[in-house]
Amino acid sequence: MEIRVRFAPSPTGHLHIGSLRTAIFNWLFARHNNGKFLLRIEDTDLERSKQEYTDSILETFKWMRMDPDEPILVQSKRFKEHKKLAEELLKKGFAYKCYCVKRDEQEIEGSYSKYSGKCKNLTSQDNSVSFVIRFKIPNDKTEISFNDLIHGKITFPLDQFDDFVILRSDGTPTYNFVVVADDIFMRISHIIRGEDHISNTPKQILLYNAIGVKSPEFAHVPSILNESGQKLSKRDAAVSVIEYKKEGFLVDALFNYLVRLGWAHKDQEIFSREELITLFSLEHVGKSGSIFDIKKLEWLNGIYIRQKDSKELLKIIESDVNSDFRNKTSFFNNEQILKLIDLYKERSKTLLVLSEIIILLIKLPANYEKSAINEFVTEKTIYYLKELINELKSINDWTEATLSEKIKSLCKKLEIKLPNLAQPIRIALTGNITSPGVFELLAVLSKDESINRLNAFLEFLKK
Ligand code: GLU
């Protein structure tokens, strides 16, 4: 059997981080099984669906390097076929016309109470009056079960369901019906989706039975939760994938993090995409919800940032995070920028943070951190800095190696330890002491700029 899975977002908002994880599970399942990964845009709610969201969702998939294997199916383009299928069910006696239109409107608006079945056995049918088509819940069984590939056997009593609407009075299909119609059309073998759809599954299986097509396999993925165990919402964290892109989370870090959120392979944390394709299986997806941990995502992002070449990081900063970055940092030439990215990527959790640090470096520190001064500046610092500036002025070969050699021997001459000088240098150059190696920083900032900043700090200390 060919493995065919689909991810079916509704274009009523940007792609949610939890939906992305479901999509990733689909994608990995398809890749692992040499199957097909498909996308379907579920825009049957014509009022809430917007082209801008479809565009944004598709862009997110492109960004994630998860392009679908076949052309994207847009649900509303198949309304005619949906209607035809509903009429077939009508003809075969699996559905009936219902004239209680008011009821239909109520049901669609969500004030749900069980439908009485008033129109089920009507003998005369009037096509001039507005009607909906309802699916008949079969009365030859009392319950319905399916084997969920993550949760195991799930059973629902049938009396919980009433004859649900499959086609609205305006001829548009409703959710459960259209999903089944399109999954059949797309020859989907496995439906991997969020667990909020578990309660829809019995209705969908009944539809498969009536249409005479074998149901696909179902796997319902547990939700992503906040720290108090509720479904992750905007109040807890950024939920749109796009926001993570803008903050400079790397695609592979986000991918890695989301897979591990709910799936495990021993206690391994870092996986390449290839490894995940080899290892992924639904059996190792947990049954209970997983808690979103931004600290862990940042930690993982830091690891992926450090592994990446600075040129690539610069490209990503410019394309995703801050398109104005080079304008804002034109004080530095390209070589300096790449070197600064190299130095600061060691300590950056996101590319937004990295780019902001570098932007701050283009000018004299706006202020010097008080606590750093209290800790590392003594009465003698002014004297040390004067000596340092004299020493630096005499250097012609402005490289890390020479700077290191000269500054270390100056410390020896002054009979002080390196930090006594290195920390004040950091404060002078950047305003605080969280900068990377002081020799590298001096080297990249250039001789004139470094001496300029040291002099400015000296003046500040003298006041
Ligand atoms: N459009 C549905 C949603 O966004 C998904 C339907 C399905 O996967 O069956 O939740």
Coordinates of C-alpha atoms and ligand atoms in Angstrom, one line a residue:
M1 CA 0.0 0.0 0.0
E2 CA 1.3 3.5 -0.8
I3 CA 1.7 5.6 2.2
R4 CA 0.0 9.0 1.6
V5 CA -0.5 11.5 4.4
R6 CA -1.8 15.0 4.3
F7 CA -1.7 18.1 6.5
A8 CA -4.9 20.1 6.2
P9 CA -4.7 23.6 7.7
S10 CA -7.6 26.1 7.7
P11 CA -6.4 29.5 6.4
T12 CA -7.9 31.4 9.2
G13 CA -4.6 32.5 10.8
H14 CA -0.9 32.0 10.5
L15 CA 0.4 28.5 11.1
H16 CA 0.4 27.6 14.8
I17 CA 3.4 26.0 16.4
G18 CA 1.3 23.0 17.5
S19 CA 0.0 22.5 14.0
L20 CA 3.6 22.7 12.6
R21 CA 4.5 19.8 14.9
T22 CA 1.6 17.8 13.6
A23 CA 2.8 18.6 10.0
I24 CA 6.3 17.6 10.9
F25 CA 5.0 14.2 12.2
N26 CA 3.2 13.7 8.9
W27 CA 6.2 14.7 6.9
L28 CA 8.6 12.4 8.8
F29 CA 6.1 9.5 8.6
A30 CA 5.9 10.0 4.8
R31 CA 9.6 10.3 4.4
H32 CA 10.4 7.3 6.7
N33 CA 7.9 5.1 4.7
N34 CA 8.9 6.4 1.2
G35 CA 5.4 7.8 1.0
K36 CA 3.9 11.1 -0.1
F37 CA 3.3 14.2 2.0
L38 CA 0.4 16.4 0.7
L39 CA -1.1 19.7 1.7
R40 CA -4.7 20.6 1.6
I41 CA -6.1 24.1 2.3
E42 CA -9.3 23.7 4.2
D43 CA -11.1 26.9 3.3
T44 CA -14.7 25.8 3.5
D45 CA -15.4 28.5 6.1
L46 CA -15.3 31.1 3.3
E47 CA -15.9 34.0 5.6
R48 CA -13.0 33.4 8.0
S49 CA -10.6 32.0 5.4
K50 CA -8.2 34.6 3.9
Q51 CA -5.7 34.4 1.0
E52 CA -3.1 36.1 3.1
Y53 CA -3.1 33.2 5.6
T54 CA -2.9 30.7 2.8
D55 CA 0.1 32.5 1.5
S56 CA 1.6 32.7 4.9
I57 CA 1.1 29.0 5.6
L58 CA 2.6 28.0 2.3
E59 CA 5.6 30.3 2.9
T60 CA 6.1 28.7 6.3
F61 CA 6.3 25.3 4.7
K62 CA 8.8 26.6 2.2
W63 CA 10.9 28.0 5.0
M64 CA 10.7 24.7 6.8
R65 CA 11.9 22.9 3.7
M66 CA 8.7 20.7 3.8
D67 CA 7.3 21.2 0.4
P68 CA 4.4 18.9 -0.5
D69 CA 5.0 16.1 -3.1
E70 CA 1.9 16.9 -5.2
P71 CA 0.0 20.1 -6.1
I72 CA -1.8 21.6 -3.1
L73 CA -5.5 20.9 -3.0
V74 CA -7.8 23.8 -2.2
Q75 CA -11.0 22.5 -0.7
S76 CA -13.3 25.1 -2.0
K77 CA -12.3 24.3 -5.6
R78 CA -14.1 20.9 -5.2
F79 CA -17.5 22.1 -3.9
K80 CA -19.2 20.7 -7.0
E81 CA -17.7 17.2 -6.3
H82 CA -18.7 17.4 -2.6
K83 CA -22.2 18.2 -3.6
K84 CA -22.3 15.3 -6.0
L85 CA -21.1 12.9 -3.3
A86 CA -23.7 14.2 -0.9
E87 CA -26.4 13.7 -3.5
E88 CA -25.2 10.1 -4.0
L89 CA -25.5 9.4 -0.3
L90 CA -29.0 10.9 -0.5
K91 CA -29.9 8.6 -3.4
K92 CA -28.6 5.5 -1.7
G93 CA -30.6 6.3 1.4
F94 CA -27.7 7.1 3.7
A95 CA -28.7 10.7 4.0
Y96 CA -31.9 12.8 3.8
K97 CA -33.1 16.3 3.1
C98 CA -34.0 18.3 6.2
Y99 CA -36.2 21.3 6.0
C100 CA -35.7 22.5 9.6
V101 CA -33.4 25.2 8.3
K102 CA -33.5 27.2 11.4
R103 CA -32.1 24.2 13.3
D104 CA -29.4 24.0 10.7
E105 CA -28.3 27.6 11.3
Q106 CA -28.3 27.0 15.0
E107 CA -26.2 23.9 14.7
I108 CA -23.6 25.6 12.5
E109 CA -23.4 28.5 14.9
G110 CA -22.6 26.0 17.6
S111 CA -25.7 26.1 19.9
Y112 CA -25.8 22.3 19.7
S113 CA -28.5 20.1 21.0
K114 CA -29.4 16.7 19.5
Y115 CA -31.5 16.9 16.4
S116 CA -34.9 15.1 16.8
G117 CA -34.8 13.4 13.4
K118 CA -38.0 15.2 12.4
C119 CA -37.4 15.1 8.7
K120 CA -35.9 11.6 8.6
N121 CA -39.0 9.8 7.3
L122 CA -40.6 12.5 5.3
T123 CA -42.3 11.0 2.2
S124 CA -42.8 14.1 0.1
Q125 CA -39.8 16.3 -0.7
D126 CA -40.1 19.9 -1.7
N127 CA -37.1 21.3 -3.6
S128 CA -38.5 24.8 -3.8
V129 CA -37.9 25.2 0.0
S130 CA -34.5 25.6 1.5
F131 CA -33.1 22.4 2.9
V132 CA -29.9 20.9 4.3
I133 CA -28.7 17.3 3.8
R134 CA -28.3 15.2 6.9
F135 CA -26.4 12.0 7.3
K136 CA -28.4 9.2 8.9
I137 CA -26.6 7.6 11.9
P138 CA -27.1 3.9 11.4
N139 CA -29.4 2.2 13.9
D140 CA -28.0 -1.3 13.4
K141 CA -25.2 -0.9 16.0
T142 CA -24.8 0.8 19.3
E143 CA -21.2 1.8 19.3
I144 CA -18.3 2.5 17.0
S145 CA -14.6 1.8 17.7
F146 CA -11.3 2.4 15.9
N147 CA -7.7 1.6 16.7
D148 CA -5.8 4.8 17.0
L149 CA -2.1 4.4 16.2
I150 CA -1.1 6.5 19.2
H151 CA -3.9 6.0 21.7
G152 CA -5.0 2.5 21.0
K153 CA -8.6 1.4 20.8
I154 CA -11.2 4.2 21.2
T155 CA -14.9 3.5 21.4
F156 CA -17.8 5.9 21.2
P157 CA -21.5 5.0 21.9
L158 CA -23.5 5.8 18.8
D159 CA -26.4 7.4 20.6
Q160 CA -24.1 10.3 21.3
F161 CA -24.4 11.4 17.7
D162 CA -27.4 12.8 15.9
D163 CA -28.0 12.9 12.2
F164 CA -25.4 15.6 11.3
V165 CA -25.6 18.0 8.4
I166 CA -23.2 17.2 5.5
L167 CA -24.4 19.8 3.1
R168 CA -25.6 23.3 4.1
S169 CA -28.6 25.0 2.5
D170 CA -26.3 27.1 0.4
G171 CA -24.8 23.9 -1.1
T172 CA -21.5 24.1 0.8
P173 CA -20.2 21.0 2.6
T174 CA -19.6 20.8 6.4
Y175 CA -16.3 19.8 8.0
N176 CA -16.7 16.1 8.7
F177 CA -18.1 15.4 5.3
V178 CA -15.7 17.4 3.3
V179 CA -12.7 15.9 5.1
V180 CA -13.8 12.4 4.2
A181 CA -14.6 13.4 0.6
D182 CA -11.2 14.9 0.1
D183 CA -9.2 12.3 1.9
I184 CA -10.8 9.7 -0.3
F185 CA -10.1 11.8 -3.4
M186 CA -6.5 12.2 -2.3
R187 CA -6.2 8.5 -1.5
I188 CA -4.9 9.2 2.0
S189 CA -3.7 6.1 3.9
H190 CA -3.0 7.6 7.3
I191 CA -4.6 10.6 9.0
I192 CA -2.2 12.1 11.5
R193 CA -3.8 15.1 13.2
G194 CA -4.4 16.9 16.5
E195 CA -6.2 15.0 19.2
D196 CA -9.0 17.6 19.2
H197 CA -10.3 15.7 16.2
I198 CA -10.7 12.4 18.0
S199 CA -14.4 13.1 18.6
N200 CA -14.9 13.7 14.9
T201 CA -13.5 10.4 13.9
P202 CA -16.6 8.2 14.5
K203 CA -18.7 10.4 12.2
Q204 CA -16.0 10.2 9.6
I205 CA -15.8 6.4 9.8
L206 CA -19.5 6.2 9.4
L207 CA -19.2 8.2 6.3
Y208 CA -16.5 6.0 4.9
N209 CA -18.7 3.0 5.6
A210 CA -21.7 4.6 3.8
I211 CA -19.5 5.7 0.8
G212 CA -18.1 2.1 0.7
V213 CA -14.5 3.0 1.0
K214 CA -12.1 1.5 3.7
S215 CA -11.2 4.0 6.4
P216 CA -7.6 5.2 6.6
E217 CA -5.6 4.6 9.7
F218 CA -5.9 7.3 12.4
A219 CA -3.3 8.7 14.7
H220 CA -4.2 11.6 17.0
V221 CA -1.3 13.6 18.2
P222 CA -1.5 15.0 21.8
S223 CA -1.6 18.8 22.3
I224 CA 1.2 21.1 23.2
L225 CA 0.6 22.4 26.7
N226 CA 1.6 25.4 28.8
E227 CA 3.3 25.0 32.2
S228 CA -0.1 24.6 34.0
G229 CA -1.1 21.8 31.7
Q230 CA -3.5 23.7 29.5
K231 CA -3.4 24.0 25.8
L232 CA -0.7 26.4 24.7
S233 CA -2.2 29.8 23.9
K234 CA -1.1 33.3 22.8
R235 CA -1.0 34.2 26.5
D236 CA 1.8 31.7 27.2
A237 CA 4.1 32.1 24.3
A238 CA 4.4 33.1 20.7
V239 CA 2.2 30.6 18.9
S240 CA 2.6 31.6 15.2
V241 CA 5.6 29.9 13.5
I242 CA 6.2 33.2 11.7
E243 CA 7.1 34.9 15.0
Y244 CA 9.8 32.3 15.6
K245 CA 11.2 32.9 12.2
K246 CA 11.3 36.7 12.9
E247 CA 13.2 36.2 16.2
G248 CA 15.9 34.2 14.4
F249 CA 15.1 30.7 15.4
L250 CA 16.8 28.4 12.9
V251 CA 14.6 26.0 10.9
D252 CA 16.6 22.9 11.9
A253 CA 16.5 23.9 15.6
L254 CA 12.8 24.5 15.5
F255 CA 12.2 21.2 13.6
N256 CA 14.4 19.3 16.1
Y257 CA 12.7 20.8 19.1
L258 CA 9.2 20.2 17.9
V259 CA 9.9 16.6 17.1
R260 CA 11.3 15.9 20.5
L261 CA 8.2 17.6 22.0
G262 CA 6.2 14.4 22.1
W263 CA 8.5 11.9 20.4
A264 CA 11.6 10.3 21.8
H265 CA 14.5 8.1 20.8
K266 CA 16.2 7.0 24.1
D267 CA 17.5 10.3 25.6
Q268 CA 19.0 11.7 22.6
E269 CA 18.2 15.5 22.1
I270 CA 19.9 16.5 18.9
F271 CA 19.0 14.9 15.6
S272 CA 19.7 15.7 12.0
R273 CA 16.8 15.6 9.6
E274 CA 18.2 12.5 8.0
E275 CA 18.5 10.8 11.4
L276 CA 14.9 11.7 12.2
I277 CA 13.7 10.3 8.9
T278 CA 15.4 7.0 9.7
L279 CA 14.2 6.8 13.3
F280 CA 10.7 8.3 13.3
S281 CA 7.8 6.1 14.1
L282 CA 4.3 6.7 15.5
E283 CA 4.9 4.1 18.2
H284 CA 7.3 6.4 20.0
V285 CA 4.9 9.4 20.1
G286 CA 3.7 9.8 23.6
K287 CA 0.0 9.6 24.6
S288 CA 0.0 12.6 26.9
G289 CA 0.5 16.3 26.1
S290 CA 4.0 17.8 26.2
I291 CA 4.9 21.0 27.9
F292 CA 6.3 23.8 25.7
D293 CA 9.6 24.9 27.2
I294 CA 11.0 28.1 25.5
K295 CA 14.3 27.8 27.5
K296 CA 15.0 24.4 25.9
L297 CA 14.1 25.7 22.4
E298 CA 16.5 28.6 23.0
W299 CA 19.2 26.2 24.2
L300 CA 18.8 24.1 21.1
N301 CA 18.8 27.1 18.9
G302 CA 22.1 28.3 20.4
I303 CA 23.6 24.9 19.5
Y304 CA 22.4 25.2 15.9
I305 CA 23.6 28.8 15.7
R306 CA 27.1 27.9 16.8
Q307 CA 27.3 25.2 14.2
K308 CA 26.5 27.5 11.4
D309 CA 28.9 29.5 9.3
S310 CA 28.8 33.3 9.9
K311 CA 28.1 34.0 6.2
E312 CA 25.0 31.9 6.4
L313 CA 23.9 33.5 9.7
L314 CA 24.3 36.9 8.1
K315 CA 22.1 35.9 5.2
I316 CA 19.4 34.6 7.6
I317 CA 19.6 37.8 9.7
E318 CA 19.0 39.9 6.6
S319 CA 16.3 37.8 5.1
D320 CA 14.3 36.8 8.2
V321 CA 15.2 38.9 11.2
N322 CA 16.3 42.4 10.2
S323 CA 16.4 43.4 6.6
D324 CA 17.9 46.7 7.6
F325 CA 20.8 45.1 9.5
R326 CA 23.6 46.1 7.1
N327 CA 22.3 49.6 6.8
K328 CA 22.3 49.9 10.6
T329 CA 25.8 48.4 10.9
S330 CA 27.4 50.1 7.9
F331 CA 30.0 51.4 10.4
F332 CA 31.6 48.0 10.0
N333 CA 32.8 46.4 6.8
N334 CA 31.8 42.9 5.8
E335 CA 34.9 41.3 7.2
Q336 CA 34.3 43.0 10.6
I337 CA 30.6 41.9 10.6
L338 CA 31.4 38.3 9.9
K339 CA 34.0 38.3 12.6
L340 CA 31.6 39.9 15.1
I341 CA 29.0 37.3 14.2
D342 CA 31.6 34.6 14.9
L343 CA 32.5 36.1 18.2
Y344 CA 29.0 36.7 19.5
K345 CA 27.3 33.6 18.1
E346 CA 29.0 31.7 21.0
R347 CA 26.6 33.3 23.4
S348 CA 23.4 34.1 21.4
K349 CA 20.2 32.2 21.8
T350 CA 18.5 33.8 18.8
L351 CA 19.7 35.7 15.8
L352 CA 17.6 38.7 16.9
V353 CA 19.6 38.9 20.1
L354 CA 22.8 38.5 18.1
S355 CA 21.9 41.2 15.6
E356 CA 20.9 43.6 18.3
I357 CA 24.2 43.2 20.2
I358 CA 26.1 44.0 17.0
I359 CA 23.9 47.0 16.2
L360 CA 24.8 48.3 19.7
L361 CA 28.5 47.9 18.9
I362 CA 28.5 50.5 16.2
K363 CA 29.0 53.4 18.6
L364 CA 30.5 54.3 21.9
P365 CA 28.5 52.6 24.7
A366 CA 25.5 54.6 25.6
N367 CA 26.3 53.9 29.3
Y368 CA 28.7 51.8 31.3
E369 CA 27.2 49.1 33.5
K370 CA 27.4 50.3 37.1
S371 CA 27.8 46.9 38.7
A372 CA 30.6 46.1 36.3
I373 CA 32.4 49.3 37.2
N374 CA 31.9 48.7 41.0
E375 CA 33.4 45.2 40.6
F376 CA 36.3 45.8 38.2
V377 CA 37.3 49.4 38.3
T378 CA 39.7 50.5 41.1
E379 CA 41.6 53.7 41.8
K380 CA 44.4 52.3 39.8
T381 CA 42.4 51.5 36.7
I382 CA 42.9 55.0 35.3
Y383 CA 46.7 54.6 35.5
Y384 CA 46.5 51.0 33.9
L385 CA 44.3 52.3 31.1
K386 CA 46.7 55.2 30.3
E387 CA 49.6 52.8 30.1
L388 CA 47.5 50.5 27.9
I389 CA 46.6 53.3 25.5
N390 CA 50.2 54.2 25.1
E391 CA 51.1 50.6 24.5
L392 CA 48.3 50.2 21.9
K393 CA 49.3 53.3 20.1
S394 CA 52.7 51.8 19.3
I395 CA 51.2 48.6 17.8
N396 CA 51.4 48.5 14.0
D397 CA 50.4 44.9 13.5
W398 CA 46.8 45.2 14.9
T399 CA 46.1 41.5 15.2
E400 CA 44.7 39.3 17.9
A401 CA 48.1 37.6 18.4
T402 CA 50.1 40.8 18.7
L403 CA 47.4 42.3 21.0
S404 CA 47.5 39.3 23.2
E405 CA 51.2 39.3 23.5
K406 CA 51.5 43.1 24.2
I407 CA 48.7 43.3 26.7
K408 CA 49.9 40.2 28.6
S409 CA 53.4 41.6 28.9
L410 CA 52.0 44.9 30.0
C411 CA 50.1 43.1 32.8
K412 CA 53.4 41.5 33.8
K413 CA 55.1 44.9 33.9
L414 CA 52.3 46.4 35.9
E415 CA 52.3 43.3 38.2
I416 CA 48.6 42.7 37.7
K417 CA 46.5 39.9 36.6
L418 CA 44.9 40.0 33.1
P419 CA 41.3 40.4 34.3
N420 CA 42.3 43.7 36.0
L421 CA 42.9 45.1 32.6
A422 CA 40.7 42.9 30.4
Q423 CA 37.4 43.7 32.3
P424 CA 37.9 47.5 32.1
I425 CA 38.7 47.1 28.4
R426 CA 35.4 45.2 27.9
I427 CA 33.5 47.9 29.7
A428 CA 35.2 50.6 27.6
L429 CA 34.5 48.9 24.3
T430 CA 30.9 47.6 24.9
G431 CA 29.6 49.1 28.2
N432 CA 29.5 45.8 30.0
I433 CA 31.6 42.6 30.7
T434 CA 29.6 40.1 28.8
S435 CA 31.6 40.5 25.6
P436 CA 33.6 37.7 24.1
G437 CA 37.4 37.5 24.2
V438 CA 38.9 40.9 24.6
F439 CA 41.8 40.5 22.1
E440 CA 39.4 39.4 19.4
L441 CA 37.2 42.3 20.2
L442 CA 40.0 44.9 20.0
A443 CA 41.2 43.3 16.8
V444 CA 37.8 43.5 15.1
L445 CA 37.0 47.0 16.2
S446 CA 40.2 48.4 14.7
K447 CA 43.0 50.4 16.3
D448 CA 41.5 53.9 16.0
E449 CA 38.0 52.8 17.2
S450 CA 39.4 50.9 20.2
I451 CA 41.7 53.7 21.3
N452 CA 38.9 56.1 20.9
R453 CA 36.6 54.1 23.1
L454 CA 39.3 53.6 25.7
N455 CA 39.9 57.3 25.8
A456 CA 36.2 58.0 26.2
F457 CA 36.0 55.6 29.2
L458 CA 39.1 57.2 30.7
E459 CA 37.4 60.6 30.5
F460 CA 34.3 59.2 32.1
L461 CA 36.3 57.7 35.0
K462 CA 38.2 60.9 35.6
K463 CA 35.0 62.9 36.1
Ligands
GLU1 N1 -8.6 21.7 9.1 C1 -8.5 21.0 10.3 C2 -7.8 21.8 11.3 O1 -7.1 22.8 11.0 C3 -7.8 19.7 10.1 C4 -8.7 18.6 9.7 C5 -8.1 17.2 9.7 O2 -6.8 17.1 9.8 O3 -8.8 16.3 9.5 O4 -7.8 21.5 12.5

